[in-house]
Amino acid sequence: MEENSNNSFYYSLSDMKNLKTAFRDAIIENRRVRNEKMFFPTHLYIHNVGKNSGSGKIGSKPDILNNTMEPGGGALVAKPVNLLCPSDKEKKVLAIDLGGSFLKLCVYKLRNDEIVSHTRLKKYKILKDGSLSNTSMFDWVASKTHDFLMCEIREKVIDSEKSNITLCRLIDEDFMNNLTAGMTISYPIQHCALNSGYIREIGKDFPFKGIDIQKEELVECTTKAFKRYNINIQIKVLLNDTTATLASAVRSDNVFYVGIVLGTGTNIAFNDRVLYENQVINTEIASFDSDHLRKNIYDMKIREDILSSNKIYKPLDCMLGGYQLVKLFNIAIKDQFDRENYTLDDIVHLLDLPPGNSNYTEEFYVILSIKKRTMRILASMVFGILEAQEVNSRIKIVLNGTVFEQDYDRRIFIDEIRRLCADSSSYKYKNFTFESICDATLRGIARILLQID
């Protein structure tokens, strides 16, 4: 296959540099006009506040010392949340992660300044077969949360020598009714405050009953659904899953943090040092498009199919995420080798085969090409962020999502970062560290909850 032909997934170093520049310029332009269409402030800050300061200060400006979550003077005033001061309080928090494919729930607590799970993590698959089309997303989350908490009570009852009635009452009062919660969602959020926001746009084949995104505030609607299931839990934090991923790894204010999620869709978050007072910014890169985001004929076919179905087309969700991976692979294989009907399990099997397996040489080449393109695009966008932010410190990249659960994919991404470093006079590979935290989204939301009042 000819490199850079219209049916190739190949991205050259020149392609990567052009894409990096295009994304860098998009960030700088957003800074110039302060147009929050793809770059969303989250009201979450990374700033090293002295433990004994007592002021909650996160910067020198007085307007960000307000301990409020309400708009003030025409601009949103964020409550400072210091991710660097460990809590000295003993409390348990519920982390809720509504992703593109699963709802994940777990209760966490602080033990010796370390966040540990208090319950087992529970995953509920989000069915995409149409069975949820008349179900409210808020009611579904509340129902599964109720099931999760009831299951925890039953298991504790079984394991206890106390009577069921006494223990149920004890857990109900001390465990359920005193829980605070944080929620992450894998859709772009327009924040009103750290604990308030609206979905900006719905994509990725939203499986639930439609939402009025201009009227249905996420925390309010979820809290009302909880009450319908007799759950008395206060949601104190609402974040995008990528922001929570970044928060899971924060250890120092002398590091520039980048969080990346690559699963059903894809997203990047970073702490903006230039415009937003070191606030974490959620960049909805799924919607990013440019002449330098080179698409082949298979990408254009998927775009055409999505738009003809009156659905929202997000270029990078389709090019990088698992959302359209199987379809993208099958279209390419059909066109190049007249084969089709491969499943996700087939693709996983291809990657597990020993090198040089003669039965699947063509298929392996195609999926490897797709994966390399994915990581080259992501690496280019990371460097676009670094250049726009003029980063001159150490850099930590936190990787999360079903794709990055695979060591195979993580290695490809790290290799592409190394490749761009070799071509850069500003960034050295030795200044990069990478972290893949198990259940990073849940642990990130727990970390924030354990450090706020």
Tab-separated table of C-alpha atoms in Angstrom:
chain	number	residue	atom	x	y	z
A	1	MET	CA	0.000	0.000	0.000
A	2	GLU	CA	1.381	3.412	-0.962
A	3	GLU	CA	2.108	5.675	1.970
A	4	ASN	CA	-0.204	8.713	2.258
A	5	SER	CA	-2.539	7.332	-0.421
A	6	ASN	CA	-6.249	7.892	0.080
A	7	ASN	CA	-6.707	4.388	1.497
A	8	SER	CA	-3.725	4.471	3.863
A	9	PHE	CA	-3.711	4.883	7.630
A	10	TYR	CA	-0.078	5.981	7.558
A	11	TYR	CA	0.841	9.229	9.341
A	12	SER	CA	4.335	10.493	8.620
A	13	LEU	CA	6.424	12.637	10.943
A	14	SER	CA	5.531	15.578	8.718
A	15	ASP	CA	1.816	14.789	9.159
A	16	MET	CA	2.301	14.655	12.918
A	17	LYS	CA	4.084	18.014	13.017
A	18	ASN	CA	1.401	19.660	10.882
A	19	LEU	CA	-1.339	18.292	13.132
A	20	LYS	CA	0.556	19.389	16.255
A	21	THR	CA	0.770	22.927	14.881
A	22	ALA	CA	-2.915	22.983	13.928
A	23	PHE	CA	-4.001	21.895	17.404
A	24	ARG	CA	-1.572	24.302	19.080
A	25	ASP	CA	-3.019	27.150	17.024
A	26	ALA	CA	-6.570	26.096	17.933
A	27	ILE	CA	-5.680	26.337	21.632
A	28	ILE	CA	-4.030	29.738	21.187
A	29	GLU	CA	-7.000	31.040	19.198
A	30	ASN	CA	-9.354	29.816	21.912
A	31	ARG	CA	-7.221	31.732	24.403
A	32	ARG	CA	-7.400	34.897	22.280
A	33	VAL	CA	-11.188	34.967	21.934
A	34	ARG	CA	-11.897	32.940	25.100
A	35	ASN	CA	-14.386	30.931	23.109
A	36	GLU	CA	-15.269	27.825	25.089
A	37	LYS	CA	-16.529	25.573	22.313
A	38	MET	CA	-13.947	22.843	22.648
A	39	PHE	CA	-11.949	23.864	25.728
A	40	PHE	CA	-14.038	23.747	28.897
A	41	PRO	CA	-12.904	25.078	32.308
A	42	THR	CA	-13.786	22.586	35.055
A	43	HIS	CA	-13.526	24.693	38.262
A	44	LEU	CA	-10.829	22.326	39.495
A	45	TYR	CA	-7.381	23.753	40.243
A	46	ILE	CA	-3.912	22.328	40.805
A	47	HIS	CA	-2.033	24.599	43.166
A	48	ASN	CA	0.204	23.845	46.116
A	49	VAL	CA	-1.484	25.493	49.104
A	50	GLY	CA	0.226	25.301	52.489
A	51	LYS	CA	-1.589	22.962	54.847
A	52	ASN	CA	-1.696	25.585	57.578
A	53	SER	CA	-2.696	28.565	55.455
A	54	GLY	CA	-6.380	28.095	56.180
A	55	SER	CA	-7.340	30.527	53.423
A	56	GLY	CA	-7.926	28.132	50.577
A	57	LYS	CA	-5.825	30.435	48.420
A	58	ILE	CA	-5.035	29.166	44.953
A	59	GLY	CA	-3.609	32.297	43.432
A	60	SER	CA	-2.948	35.977	44.014
A	61	LYS	CA	-6.202	37.373	42.649
A	62	PRO	CA	-8.858	38.132	45.282
A	63	ASP	CA	-11.754	37.067	43.068
A	64	ILE	CA	-10.664	33.438	43.287
A	65	LEU	CA	-10.570	33.355	47.050
A	66	ASN	CA	-14.336	33.243	47.289
A	67	ASN	CA	-15.607	30.024	48.818
A	68	THR	CA	-18.604	29.931	46.517
A	69	MET	CA	-19.867	27.967	43.565
A	70	GLU	CA	-22.178	30.654	42.190
A	71	PRO	CA	-21.595	33.065	39.295
A	72	GLY	CA	-20.278	36.413	40.475
A	73	GLY	CA	-19.934	39.680	38.583
A	74	GLY	CA	-20.770	38.074	35.264
A	75	ALA	CA	-17.990	35.499	35.578
A	76	LEU	CA	-18.015	32.105	37.203
A	77	VAL	CA	-16.207	31.986	40.524
A	78	ALA	CA	-14.833	28.576	41.364
A	79	LYS	CA	-14.441	27.057	44.793
A	80	PRO	CA	-10.739	26.268	45.233
A	81	VAL	CA	-10.053	22.572	45.520
A	82	ASN	CA	-6.452	21.861	46.443
A	83	LEU	CA	-5.476	18.505	45.012
A	84	LEU	CA	-2.157	18.564	46.843
A	85	CYS	CA	-3.268	18.734	50.469
A	86	PRO	CA	-4.196	15.307	51.853
A	87	SER	CA	-7.331	15.211	53.962
A	88	ASP	CA	-7.049	14.381	57.633
A	89	LYS	CA	-10.704	13.430	57.844
A	90	GLU	CA	-12.032	9.927	58.047
A	91	LYS	CA	-14.845	9.617	55.569
A	92	LYS	CA	-16.144	7.407	52.807
A	93	VAL	CA	-17.168	8.624	49.379
A	94	LEU	CA	-19.053	7.114	46.466
A	95	ALA	CA	-17.465	7.465	43.025
A	96	ILE	CA	-19.803	7.199	40.030
A	97	ASP	CA	-18.363	6.880	36.523
A	98	LEU	CA	-20.825	6.905	33.617
A	99	GLY	CA	-18.732	5.996	30.599
A	100	GLY	CA	-19.555	5.206	27.015
A	101	SER	CA	-19.856	1.460	27.631
A	102	PHE	CA	-20.129	0.919	31.400
A	103	LEU	CA	-21.373	2.481	34.613
A	104	LYS	CA	-18.771	1.917	37.331
A	105	LEU	CA	-19.419	2.329	41.060
A	106	CYS	CA	-17.134	2.039	44.069
A	107	VAL	CA	-16.908	3.440	47.606
A	108	TYR	CA	-13.469	4.740	48.621
A	109	LYS	CA	-11.890	5.889	51.866
A	110	LEU	CA	-8.616	7.381	53.050
A	111	ARG	CA	-6.172	5.126	54.876
A	112	ASN	CA	-2.748	6.474	55.886
A	113	ASP	CA	-3.001	9.244	53.274
A	114	GLU	CA	-3.739	6.641	50.600
A	115	ILE	CA	-7.028	6.271	48.755
A	116	VAL	CA	-8.254	2.686	49.051
A	117	SER	CA	-11.468	0.976	48.022
A	118	HIS	CA	-14.007	0.347	50.775
A	119	THR	CA	-16.147	-1.855	48.529
A	120	ARG	CA	-15.533	-3.902	45.453
A	121	LEU	CA	-15.865	-2.057	42.160
A	122	LYS	CA	-19.073	-2.863	40.312
A	123	LYS	CA	-19.505	-2.513	36.544
A	124	TYR	CA	-22.874	-2.341	34.769
A	125	LYS	CA	-22.860	-2.653	30.988
A	126	ILE	CA	-24.727	0.050	29.083
A	127	LEU	CA	-26.734	-1.865	26.497
A	128	LYS	CA	-26.768	-0.453	22.956
A	129	ASP	CA	-29.509	-2.739	21.599
A	130	GLY	CA	-32.315	-0.202	21.935
A	131	SER	CA	-33.635	-1.634	25.208
A	132	LEU	CA	-32.808	1.606	27.080
A	133	SER	CA	-34.302	4.015	24.537
A	134	ASN	CA	-37.315	4.749	26.759
A	135	THR	CA	-35.327	4.784	30.006
A	136	SER	CA	-34.148	7.962	31.702
A	137	MET	CA	-30.369	8.031	32.084
A	138	PHE	CA	-30.797	9.518	35.558
A	139	ASP	CA	-33.231	6.815	36.680
A	140	TRP	CA	-30.998	4.079	35.261
A	141	VAL	CA	-27.967	5.410	37.166
A	142	ALA	CA	-30.050	5.712	40.349
A	143	SER	CA	-31.430	2.191	39.932
A	144	LYS	CA	-27.979	0.653	39.495
A	145	THR	CA	-26.587	2.710	42.384
A	146	HIS	CA	-29.419	1.440	44.579
A	147	ASP	CA	-28.671	-2.157	43.527
A	148	PHE	CA	-24.975	-1.633	44.247
A	149	LEU	CA	-25.555	-0.244	47.739
A	150	MET	CA	-28.141	-2.888	48.605
A	151	CYS	CA	-25.724	-5.594	47.459
A	152	GLU	CA	-23.042	-4.150	49.740
A	153	ILE	CA	-25.449	-4.228	52.673
A	154	ARG	CA	-26.482	-7.828	51.995
A	155	GLU	CA	-22.881	-8.979	51.730
A	156	LYS	CA	-21.969	-7.256	54.987
A	157	VAL	CA	-24.984	-8.856	56.660
A	158	ILE	CA	-23.979	-12.316	55.487
A	159	ASP	CA	-20.431	-11.804	56.717
A	160	SER	CA	-21.501	-10.566	60.119
A	161	GLU	CA	-22.388	-12.465	63.264
A	162	LYS	CA	-24.838	-9.714	64.232
A	163	SER	CA	-28.536	-9.974	63.484
A	164	ASN	CA	-29.653	-8.929	60.037
A	165	ILE	CA	-32.090	-6.323	61.327
A	166	THR	CA	-29.588	-4.589	63.582
A	167	LEU	CA	-26.846	-4.521	60.967
A	168	CYS	CA	-29.139	-3.305	58.198
A	169	ARG	CA	-30.236	-0.388	60.371
A	170	LEU	CA	-26.640	0.355	61.356
A	171	ILE	CA	-25.378	0.356	57.785
A	172	ASP	CA	-28.348	2.328	56.517
A	173	GLU	CA	-27.635	5.149	58.969
A	174	ASP	CA	-23.850	5.154	59.024
A	175	PHE	CA	-23.044	3.964	55.535
A	176	MET	CA	-25.744	5.015	53.078
A	177	ASN	CA	-27.235	8.188	54.490
A	178	ASN	CA	-23.898	9.839	55.233
A	179	LEU	CA	-22.271	9.215	51.874
A	180	THR	CA	-21.150	12.032	49.619
A	181	ALA	CA	-20.655	11.288	45.955
A	182	GLY	CA	-18.859	12.505	42.886
A	183	MET	CA	-19.915	11.780	39.344
A	184	THR	CA	-18.012	11.644	36.090
A	185	ILE	CA	-19.580	11.397	32.678
A	186	SER	CA	-17.981	10.821	29.287
A	187	TYR	CA	-19.756	13.696	27.571
A	188	PRO	CA	-18.693	17.347	27.285
A	189	ILE	CA	-19.915	19.333	30.293
A	190	GLN	CA	-20.663	23.034	30.433
A	191	HIS	CA	-19.807	23.730	34.067
A	192	CYS	CA	-21.719	26.210	36.191
A	193	ALA	CA	-19.603	25.173	39.177
A	194	LEU	CA	-17.666	22.166	40.398
A	195	ASN	CA	-20.936	20.498	41.391
A	196	SER	CA	-23.175	21.734	38.599
A	197	GLY	CA	-23.242	21.438	34.840
A	198	TYR	CA	-25.055	20.564	31.653
A	199	ILE	CA	-24.193	18.152	28.865
A	200	ARG	CA	-23.063	20.256	25.913
A	201	GLU	CA	-23.534	17.671	23.217
A	202	ILE	CA	-24.530	14.035	22.984
A	203	GLY	CA	-22.880	11.592	20.609
A	204	LYS	CA	-21.536	8.037	20.577
A	205	ASP	CA	-25.036	6.581	19.980
A	206	PHE	CA	-26.628	7.820	23.219
A	207	PRO	CA	-28.679	4.764	24.313
A	208	PHE	CA	-31.094	6.397	26.760
A	209	LYS	CA	-34.223	8.483	26.367
A	210	GLY	CA	-33.433	11.918	25.011
A	211	ILE	CA	-32.219	14.682	27.332
A	212	ASP	CA	-33.056	18.365	27.121
A	213	ILE	CA	-29.433	19.421	27.473
A	214	GLN	CA	-30.339	23.081	27.998
A	215	LYS	CA	-32.711	22.431	30.897
A	216	GLU	CA	-31.701	19.188	32.618
A	217	GLU	CA	-28.841	20.002	34.993
A	218	LEU	CA	-26.938	16.803	35.691
A	219	VAL	CA	-26.515	16.933	39.472
A	220	GLU	CA	-30.060	18.132	40.134
A	221	CYS	CA	-31.630	15.468	37.903
A	222	THR	CA	-29.451	12.674	39.302
A	223	THR	CA	-30.210	13.747	42.889
A	224	LYS	CA	-33.952	13.714	42.173
A	225	ALA	CA	-33.612	10.227	40.684
A	226	PHE	CA	-31.714	9.085	43.788
A	227	LYS	CA	-34.585	10.293	45.963
A	228	ARG	CA	-37.061	8.282	43.891
A	229	TYR	CA	-35.006	5.239	44.894
A	230	ASN	CA	-34.770	6.350	48.547
A	231	ILE	CA	-31.073	7.158	48.254
A	232	ASN	CA	-30.000	10.185	50.275
A	233	ILE	CA	-26.619	11.030	48.764
A	234	GLN	CA	-25.218	14.488	48.102
A	235	ILE	CA	-23.299	14.881	44.837
A	236	LYS	CA	-20.502	17.371	45.523
A	237	VAL	CA	-18.405	17.003	42.380
A	238	LEU	CA	-19.279	16.677	38.693
A	239	LEU	CA	-16.507	16.178	36.167
A	240	ASN	CA	-15.741	14.773	32.779
A	241	ASP	CA	-14.006	11.388	33.041
A	242	THR	CA	-10.778	12.747	31.560
A	243	THR	CA	-10.528	15.479	34.189
A	244	ALA	CA	-10.928	12.870	36.920
A	245	THR	CA	-8.239	10.772	35.228
A	246	LEU	CA	-5.809	13.683	35.469
A	247	ALA	CA	-6.762	14.321	39.109
A	248	SER	CA	-5.961	10.726	40.046
A	249	ALA	CA	-2.234	11.338	39.568
A	250	VAL	CA	-1.669	14.856	40.915
A	251	ARG	CA	1.261	14.923	43.332
A	252	SER	CA	3.123	18.179	42.688
A	253	ASP	CA	2.417	21.639	41.305
A	254	ASN	CA	5.820	21.602	39.583
A	255	VAL	CA	4.605	19.084	37.013
A	256	PHE	CA	2.487	19.716	33.938
A	257	TYR	CA	-0.281	17.115	33.868
A	258	VAL	CA	-2.034	15.648	30.859
A	259	GLY	CA	-4.849	13.124	31.209
A	260	ILE	CA	-5.901	11.017	28.231
A	261	VAL	CA	-8.878	8.696	27.944
A	262	LEU	CA	-9.071	6.315	25.005
A	263	GLY	CA	-11.989	3.914	25.073
A	264	THR	CA	-15.328	4.152	23.296
A	265	GLY	CA	-14.320	7.718	22.511
A	266	THR	CA	-11.284	9.840	23.278
A	267	ASN	CA	-10.449	12.991	25.209
A	268	ILE	CA	-7.588	14.981	26.748
A	269	ALA	CA	-7.416	17.225	29.836
A	270	PHE	CA	-4.550	19.429	31.031
A	271	ASN	CA	-3.854	22.074	33.671
A	272	ASP	CA	-3.864	25.442	31.923
A	273	ARG	CA	-1.077	27.647	33.280
A	274	VAL	CA	-1.583	30.537	30.864
A	275	LEU	CA	-5.222	31.635	30.938
A	276	TYR	CA	-7.066	29.795	33.686
A	277	GLU	CA	-4.893	30.077	36.827
A	278	ASN	CA	-3.706	26.455	36.642
A	279	GLN	CA	-7.266	25.255	36.308
A	280	VAL	CA	-7.841	21.855	34.718
A	281	ILE	CA	-9.246	22.246	31.214
A	282	ASN	CA	-11.269	19.549	29.534
A	283	THR	CA	-10.514	19.608	25.817
A	284	GLU	CA	-13.207	17.852	23.842
A	285	ILE	CA	-10.784	16.723	21.175
A	286	ALA	CA	-13.383	14.366	19.693
A	287	SER	CA	-14.874	17.421	17.953
A	288	PHE	CA	-11.551	18.778	16.699
A	289	ASP	CA	-11.173	18.954	12.944
A	290	SER	CA	-8.622	20.457	10.616
A	291	ASP	CA	-7.285	20.142	7.096
A	292	HIS	CA	-4.213	18.683	8.811
A	293	LEU	CA	-6.272	15.914	10.423
A	294	ARG	CA	-5.818	13.774	7.359
A	295	LYS	CA	-8.652	11.335	6.685
A	296	ASN	CA	-8.679	8.437	4.253
A	297	ILE	CA	-11.582	7.080	2.200
A	298	TYR	CA	-12.649	4.770	5.042
A	299	ASP	CA	-12.914	7.664	7.484
A	300	MET	CA	-14.996	9.575	4.952
A	301	LYS	CA	-17.285	6.584	4.463
A	302	ILE	CA	-17.961	6.433	8.206
A	303	ARG	CA	-18.555	10.190	8.274
A	304	GLU	CA	-21.061	9.886	5.444
A	305	ASP	CA	-22.912	7.017	7.152
A	306	ILE	CA	-23.164	8.861	10.481
A	307	LEU	CA	-24.379	12.126	8.968
A	308	SER	CA	-26.903	10.335	6.746
A	309	SER	CA	-28.372	8.812	9.919
A	310	ASN	CA	-28.831	12.318	11.410
A	311	LYS	CA	-26.296	11.575	14.129
A	312	ILE	CA	-23.483	13.763	15.402
A	313	TYR	CA	-20.150	13.144	13.693
A	314	LYS	CA	-17.110	13.688	15.902
A	315	PRO	CA	-13.966	13.055	13.853
A	316	LEU	CA	-11.617	11.783	16.549
A	317	ASP	CA	-14.195	9.588	18.280
A	318	CYS	CA	-14.558	7.816	14.941
A	319	MET	CA	-10.895	7.798	13.944
A	320	LEU	CA	-9.359	6.901	17.317
A	321	GLY	CA	-11.978	5.496	19.678
A	322	GLY	CA	-13.505	2.052	19.863
A	323	TYR	CA	-16.823	3.597	18.779
A	324	GLN	CA	-16.174	2.838	15.080
A	325	LEU	CA	-13.053	0.657	15.268
A	326	VAL	CA	-14.662	-2.583	14.088
A	327	LYS	CA	-16.480	-0.859	11.238
A	328	LEU	CA	-13.348	1.021	10.185
A	329	PHE	CA	-11.351	-2.213	10.158
A	330	ASN	CA	-13.986	-4.104	8.167
A	331	ILE	CA	-14.345	-1.376	5.540
A	332	ALA	CA	-10.577	-1.346	4.999
A	333	ILE	CA	-10.264	-5.143	4.885
A	334	LYS	CA	-13.184	-5.400	2.453
A	335	ASP	CA	-11.691	-2.785	0.150
A	336	GLN	CA	-8.128	-4.104	0.193
A	337	PHE	CA	-8.544	-7.871	0.517
A	338	ASP	CA	-12.258	-8.543	-0.116
A	339	ARG	CA	-12.821	-9.934	3.373
A	340	GLU	CA	-15.243	-8.728	6.039
A	341	ASN	CA	-17.432	-9.556	9.061
A	342	TYR	CA	-14.650	-9.369	11.631
A	343	THR	CA	-15.700	-8.836	15.241
A	344	LEU	CA	-13.926	-7.056	18.085
A	345	ASP	CA	-12.886	-10.459	19.435
A	346	ASP	CA	-11.322	-11.234	16.045
A	347	ILE	CA	-9.304	-8.023	16.195
A	348	VAL	CA	-8.115	-8.777	19.732
A	349	HIS	CA	-7.130	-12.265	18.552
A	350	LEU	CA	-5.076	-10.776	15.699
A	351	LEU	CA	-3.036	-8.734	18.152
A	352	ASP	CA	-2.388	-11.793	20.307
A	353	LEU	CA	-0.921	-13.824	17.441
A	354	PRO	CA	2.839	-14.433	17.338
A	355	PRO	CA	4.744	-12.224	14.871
A	356	GLY	CA	4.832	-13.520	11.314
A	357	ASN	CA	1.682	-15.659	11.464
A	358	SER	CA	1.121	-16.254	7.749
A	359	ASN	CA	-2.645	-16.755	8.017
A	360	TYR	CA	-3.386	-13.174	9.067
A	361	THR	CA	-0.553	-11.054	7.682
A	362	GLU	CA	-2.833	-8.598	5.849
A	363	GLU	CA	-5.327	-8.250	8.681
A	364	PHE	CA	-2.584	-7.720	11.240
A	365	TYR	CA	-1.005	-5.016	9.098
A	366	VAL	CA	-4.306	-3.141	8.842
A	367	ILE	CA	-5.103	-3.176	12.567
A	368	LEU	CA	-1.505	-2.265	13.432
A	369	SER	CA	-1.696	0.645	10.978
A	370	ILE	CA	-4.911	1.864	12.599
A	371	LYS	CA	-3.395	1.659	16.067
A	372	LYS	CA	-0.205	3.440	15.052
A	373	ARG	CA	-2.233	6.202	13.442
A	374	THR	CA	-4.279	6.533	16.629
A	375	MET	CA	-1.213	6.979	18.807
A	376	ARG	CA	0.528	9.321	16.379
A	377	ILE	CA	-2.498	11.597	16.332
A	378	LEU	CA	-2.745	11.565	20.142
A	379	ALA	CA	0.986	12.210	20.566
A	380	SER	CA	0.784	15.114	18.106
A	381	MET	CA	-2.063	16.688	20.054
A	382	VAL	CA	-0.183	16.314	23.332
A	383	PHE	CA	2.725	18.230	21.814
A	384	GLY	CA	0.295	20.847	20.509
A	385	ILE	CA	-0.844	21.387	24.109
A	386	LEU	CA	2.744	21.571	25.387
A	387	GLU	CA	3.708	24.199	22.817
A	388	ALA	CA	0.552	26.265	23.380
A	389	GLN	CA	1.208	26.203	27.132
A	390	GLU	CA	4.937	26.857	26.683
A	391	VAL	CA	5.686	24.061	29.119
A	392	ASN	CA	9.241	23.979	30.470
A	393	SER	CA	8.755	21.635	33.437
A	394	ARG	CA	8.471	17.918	33.919
A	395	ILE	CA	5.439	16.347	32.245
A	396	LYS	CA	3.274	13.514	33.492
A	397	ILE	CA	0.801	11.825	31.137
A	398	VAL	CA	-1.937	9.770	32.785
A	399	LEU	CA	-3.456	7.096	30.540
A	400	ASN	CA	-6.938	5.673	31.027
A	401	GLY	CA	-9.651	3.873	29.080
A	402	THR	CA	-10.143	0.366	27.745
A	403	VAL	CA	-7.560	0.806	24.982
A	404	PHE	CA	-4.835	1.941	27.373
A	405	GLU	CA	-5.534	-1.031	29.611
A	406	GLN	CA	-3.498	-2.968	27.040
A	407	ASP	CA	0.266	-2.825	27.424
A	408	TYR	CA	0.526	-3.207	23.640
A	409	ASP	CA	-1.263	0.103	23.023
A	410	ARG	CA	0.543	1.955	25.801
A	411	ARG	CA	3.900	0.993	24.306
A	412	ILE	CA	2.917	2.322	20.877
A	413	PHE	CA	1.822	5.650	22.376
A	414	ILE	CA	5.012	6.045	24.411
A	415	ASP	CA	7.089	5.227	21.327
A	416	GLU	CA	5.330	8.016	19.406
A	417	ILE	CA	6.000	10.506	22.213
A	418	ARG	CA	9.654	9.445	22.090
A	419	ARG	CA	9.610	9.945	18.320
A	420	LEU	CA	8.393	13.539	18.608
A	421	CYS	CA	10.911	14.235	21.375
A	422	ALA	CA	13.717	13.130	19.084
A	423	ASP	CA	12.583	15.747	16.564
A	424	SER	CA	12.121	18.501	19.158
A	425	SER	CA	14.647	20.951	20.551
A	426	SER	CA	12.284	21.932	23.395
A	427	TYR	CA	11.141	18.633	24.879
A	428	LYS	CA	13.318	15.779	26.037
A	429	TYR	CA	11.976	12.304	26.568
A	430	LYS	CA	13.686	12.079	29.971
A	431	ASN	CA	11.289	14.776	31.255
A	432	PHE	CA	8.217	12.657	30.512
A	433	THR	CA	6.669	10.123	32.853
A	434	PHE	CA	3.660	7.956	32.134
A	435	GLU	CA	1.172	6.507	34.552
A	436	SER	CA	-1.648	4.070	34.002
A	437	ILE	CA	-3.736	3.987	37.179
A	438	CYS	CA	-6.226	1.189	37.653
A	439	ASP	CA	-9.735	2.695	37.708
A	440	ALA	CA	-8.211	6.162	37.374
A	441	THR	CA	-11.533	7.909	36.777
A	442	LEU	CA	-13.068	6.557	39.976
A	443	ARG	CA	-9.941	7.175	42.021
A	444	GLY	CA	-9.649	10.696	40.666
A	445	ILE	CA	-13.168	11.605	41.708
A	446	ALA	CA	-12.564	9.984	45.117
A	447	ARG	CA	-9.349	11.978	45.530
A	448	ILE	CA	-11.224	15.228	44.979
A	449	LEU	CA	-14.099	14.256	47.275
A	450	LEU	CA	-11.727	13.298	50.080
A	451	GLN	CA	-10.105	16.726	49.929
A	452	ILE	CA	-13.120	19.014	50.012
A	453	ASP	CA	-15.438	19.852	52.870
